[in-house]
Coordinates of C-alpha atoms in Angstrom, one line a residue:
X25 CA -3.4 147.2 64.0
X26 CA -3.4 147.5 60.5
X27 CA -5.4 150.7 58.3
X28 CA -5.5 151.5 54.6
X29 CA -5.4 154.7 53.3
X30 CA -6.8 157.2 55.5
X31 CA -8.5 160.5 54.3
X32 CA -9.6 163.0 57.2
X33 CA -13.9 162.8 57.1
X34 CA -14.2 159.7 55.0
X35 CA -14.3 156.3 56.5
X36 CA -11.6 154.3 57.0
X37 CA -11.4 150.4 57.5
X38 CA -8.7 149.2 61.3
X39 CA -7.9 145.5 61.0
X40 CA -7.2 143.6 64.1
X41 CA -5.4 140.2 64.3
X42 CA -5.8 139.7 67.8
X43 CA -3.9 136.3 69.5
X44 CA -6.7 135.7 71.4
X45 CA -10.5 135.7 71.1
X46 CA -11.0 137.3 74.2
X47 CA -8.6 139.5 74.2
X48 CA -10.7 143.0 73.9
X49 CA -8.8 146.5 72.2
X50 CA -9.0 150.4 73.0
X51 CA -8.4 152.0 69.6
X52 CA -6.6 155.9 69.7
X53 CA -5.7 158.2 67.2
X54 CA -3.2 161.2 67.8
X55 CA -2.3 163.7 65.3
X56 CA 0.6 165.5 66.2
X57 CA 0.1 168.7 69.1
X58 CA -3.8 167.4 69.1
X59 CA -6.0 165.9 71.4
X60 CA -6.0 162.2 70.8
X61 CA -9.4 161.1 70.1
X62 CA -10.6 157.5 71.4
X63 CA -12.0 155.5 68.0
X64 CA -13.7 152.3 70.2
X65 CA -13.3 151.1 73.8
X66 CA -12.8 147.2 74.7
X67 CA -14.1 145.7 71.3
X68 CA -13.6 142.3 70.2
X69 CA -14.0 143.0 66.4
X70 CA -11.5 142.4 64.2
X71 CA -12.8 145.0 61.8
X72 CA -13.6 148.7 63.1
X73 CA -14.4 151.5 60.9
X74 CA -12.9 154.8 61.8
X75 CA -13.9 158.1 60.3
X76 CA -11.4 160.4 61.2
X77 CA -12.3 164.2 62.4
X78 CA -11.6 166.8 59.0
X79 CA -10.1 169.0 62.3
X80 CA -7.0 167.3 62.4
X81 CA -6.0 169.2 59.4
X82 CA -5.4 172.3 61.5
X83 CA -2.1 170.0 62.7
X84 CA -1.1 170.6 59.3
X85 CA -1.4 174.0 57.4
X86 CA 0.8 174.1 55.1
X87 CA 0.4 170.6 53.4
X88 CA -2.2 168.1 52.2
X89 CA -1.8 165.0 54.3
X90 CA -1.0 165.2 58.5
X91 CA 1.1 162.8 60.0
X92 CA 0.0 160.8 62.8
X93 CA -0.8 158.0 65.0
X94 CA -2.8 154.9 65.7
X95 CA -2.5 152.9 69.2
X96 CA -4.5 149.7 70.2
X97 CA -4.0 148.8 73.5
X98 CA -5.0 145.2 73.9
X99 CA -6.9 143.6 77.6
X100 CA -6.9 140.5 79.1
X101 CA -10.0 140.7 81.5
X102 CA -9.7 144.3 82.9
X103 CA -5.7 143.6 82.5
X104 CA -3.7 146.2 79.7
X105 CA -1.1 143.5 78.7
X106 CA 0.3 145.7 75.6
X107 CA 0.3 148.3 73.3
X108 CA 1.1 148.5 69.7
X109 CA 1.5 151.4 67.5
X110 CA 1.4 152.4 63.7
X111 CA 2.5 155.8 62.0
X112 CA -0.3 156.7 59.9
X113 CA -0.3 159.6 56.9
X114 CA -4.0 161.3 56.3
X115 CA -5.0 162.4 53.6
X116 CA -6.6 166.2 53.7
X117 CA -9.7 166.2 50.9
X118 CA -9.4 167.9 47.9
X119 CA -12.4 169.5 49.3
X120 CA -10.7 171.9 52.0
X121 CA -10.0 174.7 50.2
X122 CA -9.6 178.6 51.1
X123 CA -13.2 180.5 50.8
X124 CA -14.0 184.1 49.4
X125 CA -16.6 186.8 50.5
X126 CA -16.5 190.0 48.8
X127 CA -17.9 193.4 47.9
X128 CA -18.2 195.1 44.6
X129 CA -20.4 198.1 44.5
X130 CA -20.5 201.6 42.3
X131 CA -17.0 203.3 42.8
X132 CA -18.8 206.6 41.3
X133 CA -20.8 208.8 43.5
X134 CA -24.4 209.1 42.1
X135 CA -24.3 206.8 39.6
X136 CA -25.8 204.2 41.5
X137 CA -28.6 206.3 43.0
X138 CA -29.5 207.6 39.7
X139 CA -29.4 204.5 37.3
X140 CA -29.3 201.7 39.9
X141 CA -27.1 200.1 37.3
X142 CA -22.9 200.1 36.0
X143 CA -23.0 202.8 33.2
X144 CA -19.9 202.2 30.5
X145 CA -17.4 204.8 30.5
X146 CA -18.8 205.9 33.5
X147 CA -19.0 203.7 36.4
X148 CA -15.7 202.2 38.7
X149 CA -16.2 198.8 40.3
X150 CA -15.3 199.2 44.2
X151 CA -14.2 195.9 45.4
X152 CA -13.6 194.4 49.1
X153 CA -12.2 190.8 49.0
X154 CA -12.2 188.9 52.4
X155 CA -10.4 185.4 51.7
X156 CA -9.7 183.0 54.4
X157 CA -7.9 179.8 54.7
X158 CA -9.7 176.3 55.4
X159 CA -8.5 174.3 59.0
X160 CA -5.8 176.4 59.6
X161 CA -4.4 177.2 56.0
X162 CA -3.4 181.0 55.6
X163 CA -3.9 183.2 52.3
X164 CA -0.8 183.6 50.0
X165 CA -1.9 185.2 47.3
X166 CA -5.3 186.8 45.9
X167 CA -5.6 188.1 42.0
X168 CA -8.0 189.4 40.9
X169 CA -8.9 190.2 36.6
X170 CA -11.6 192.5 35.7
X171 CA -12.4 195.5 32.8
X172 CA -8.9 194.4 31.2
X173 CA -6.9 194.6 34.0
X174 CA -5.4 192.2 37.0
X175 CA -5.1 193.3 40.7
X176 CA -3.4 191.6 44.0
X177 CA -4.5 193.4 46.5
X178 CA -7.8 192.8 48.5
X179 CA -8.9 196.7 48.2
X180 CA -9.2 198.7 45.0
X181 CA -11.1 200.7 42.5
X182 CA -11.0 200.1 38.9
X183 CA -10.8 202.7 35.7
X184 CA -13.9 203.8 33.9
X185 CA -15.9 200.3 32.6
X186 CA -15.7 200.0 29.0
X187 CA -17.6 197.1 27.9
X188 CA -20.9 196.8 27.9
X189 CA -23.6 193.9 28.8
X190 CA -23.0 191.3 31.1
X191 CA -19.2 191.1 32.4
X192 CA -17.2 188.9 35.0
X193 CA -15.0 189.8 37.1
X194 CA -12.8 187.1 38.2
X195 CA -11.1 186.0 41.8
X196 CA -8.6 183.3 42.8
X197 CA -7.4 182.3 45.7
X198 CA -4.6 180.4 47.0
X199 CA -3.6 179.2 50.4
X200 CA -0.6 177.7 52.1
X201 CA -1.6 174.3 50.8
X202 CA -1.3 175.7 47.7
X203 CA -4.9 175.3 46.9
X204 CA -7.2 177.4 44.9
X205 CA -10.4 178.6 44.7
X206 CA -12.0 180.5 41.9
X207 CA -14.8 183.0 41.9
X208 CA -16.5 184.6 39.0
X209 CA -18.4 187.4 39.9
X210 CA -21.1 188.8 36.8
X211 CA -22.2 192.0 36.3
X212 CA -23.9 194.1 34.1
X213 CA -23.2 197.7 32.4
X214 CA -25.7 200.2 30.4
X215 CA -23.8 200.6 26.8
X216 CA -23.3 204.5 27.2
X217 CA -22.7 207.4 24.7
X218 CA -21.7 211.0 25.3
X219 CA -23.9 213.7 23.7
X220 CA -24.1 214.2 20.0
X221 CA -25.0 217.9 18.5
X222 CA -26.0 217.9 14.5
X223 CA -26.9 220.3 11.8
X224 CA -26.6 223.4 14.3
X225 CA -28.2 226.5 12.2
X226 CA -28.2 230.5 13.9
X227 CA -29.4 232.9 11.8
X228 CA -30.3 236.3 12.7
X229 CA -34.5 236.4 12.7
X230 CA -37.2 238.6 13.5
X231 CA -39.9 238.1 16.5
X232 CA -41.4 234.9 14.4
X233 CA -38.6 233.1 13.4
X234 CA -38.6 235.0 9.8
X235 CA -34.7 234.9 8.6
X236 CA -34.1 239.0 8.5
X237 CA -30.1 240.3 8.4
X238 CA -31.9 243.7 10.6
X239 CA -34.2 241.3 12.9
X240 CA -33.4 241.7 16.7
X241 CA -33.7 237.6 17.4
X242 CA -31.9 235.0 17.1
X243 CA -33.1 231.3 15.7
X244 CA -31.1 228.4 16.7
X245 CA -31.8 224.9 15.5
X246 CA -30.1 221.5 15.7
X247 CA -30.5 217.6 15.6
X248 CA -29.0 215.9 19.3
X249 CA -28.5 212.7 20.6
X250 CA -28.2 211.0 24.1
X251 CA -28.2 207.6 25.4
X252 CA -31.5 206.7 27.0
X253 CA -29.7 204.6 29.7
X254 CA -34.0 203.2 29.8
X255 CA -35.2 206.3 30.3
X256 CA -33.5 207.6 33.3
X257 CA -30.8 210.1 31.2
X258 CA -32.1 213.3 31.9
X259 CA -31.5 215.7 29.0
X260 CA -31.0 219.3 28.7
X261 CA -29.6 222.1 26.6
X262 CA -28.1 225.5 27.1
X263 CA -27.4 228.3 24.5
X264 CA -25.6 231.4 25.2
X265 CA -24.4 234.3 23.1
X266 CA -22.5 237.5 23.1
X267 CA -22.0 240.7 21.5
X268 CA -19.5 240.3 18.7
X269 CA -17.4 242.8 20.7
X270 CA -17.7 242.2 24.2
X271 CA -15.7 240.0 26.4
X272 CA -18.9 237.6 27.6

């Protein structure tokens, strides 16, 4: 037999010169510790085409072609009168790559139950990566960029997010093959500000806010600020005050 080059799931075309017409051929395929696979049984064609399984792969991890062989034994009648052999080299497709799943949710307690959204300066990512390799491949490395920095593990929370909007958070993979796979994960985070206090005035008052140096109130006024974060920032204030002499 004779084959041209061979890539694991696509089709590939076995060319028989047979000495004799009647002569029909059992086609087999082996890939290394595998099962062999039977590809046709007593044909008389000259021309068979052989898709060959995208499991043989497993026979080899840590590359991208698998070594293997092709047999035809040929039959007079019901007679097996010989068997020929070619090595073969298959090509594993581009396609067979390691895959990603993964978990990124609010690292802060509360945030997410209060906003239902990343809130800058505020919020941690809290990220589970689960990679795994493709027909036997294993993981060799996992990184991992996000908020300005680059992680290799599969488990971590990152700093306080600082920029705002819609943000990515990128994931590659690479197996024994050394294949990759890239993932880019977006998100979104509320711009955030903290509080802002302006043009604070206390002045010593009477009972209706009149300014009076012997009044037994107080008047406070000021100008604040606080991000909205669409409505969901609650606000509040607190003023407190103390004899000029005591401790509290």
């Amino acid at each position: 037999p004779s084959v041209g080059g061979v890539t694991l799931g696509s089709a590939a075309i076995i060319s028989l010169l047979p000495a004799s017409s009647s002569f029909r051929h059992t086609l087999r395929a082996k890939f290394g510790s595998r099962a062999q696979t039977t590809i046709v049984s007593l044909t008389s064609a000259t021309s068979i085409s052989w898709t060959p399984l995208l499991a043989e792969a497993y026979e080899a991890p840590n590359a991208t072609t698998v070594a293997g062989t092709l047999y035809c034994d040929t039959y007079s009648g019901g007679t097996l009168i010989g068997t020929k052999s070619i090595s073969i080299s298959a090509a594993i497709p581009a396609s067979v790559v390691p895959t990603l799943t993964y978990n990124m949710s609010e690292g802060v307690s509360g945030i997410a139950s209060k906003f239902g959204a990343y809130v800058q300066g505020k919020s941690k990512l809290a990220v589970a990566l689960t990679p795994s390799g493709a027909y036997g491949s294993t993981i060799s490395s996992v990184t991992t960029t996000v908020n300005g920095t680059t992680y290799t593990t599969t488990s971590f929370t990152t700093a306080e997010l600082q920029s705002t909007g819609t943000q990515t958070m990128k994931v590659v993979v690479k197996d024994s093959r050394n294949r990759t796979t890239t993932v880019t994960i977006s998100y979104s985070v509320f711009a955030y500000s903290a509080p802002v206090i302006t043009n604070v005035s206390v002045f010593r008052c009477n009972s209706n806010g009149a300014a009076s140096h012997t009044g037994t109130y107080i008047s406070v006024t000021f100008t604040g600020q606080v991000t909205s974060l669409s409505g969901l920032n609650d606000v509040s204030f607190t003023v407190g005050h103390k004899l000029k002499s005591a401790g509290s």
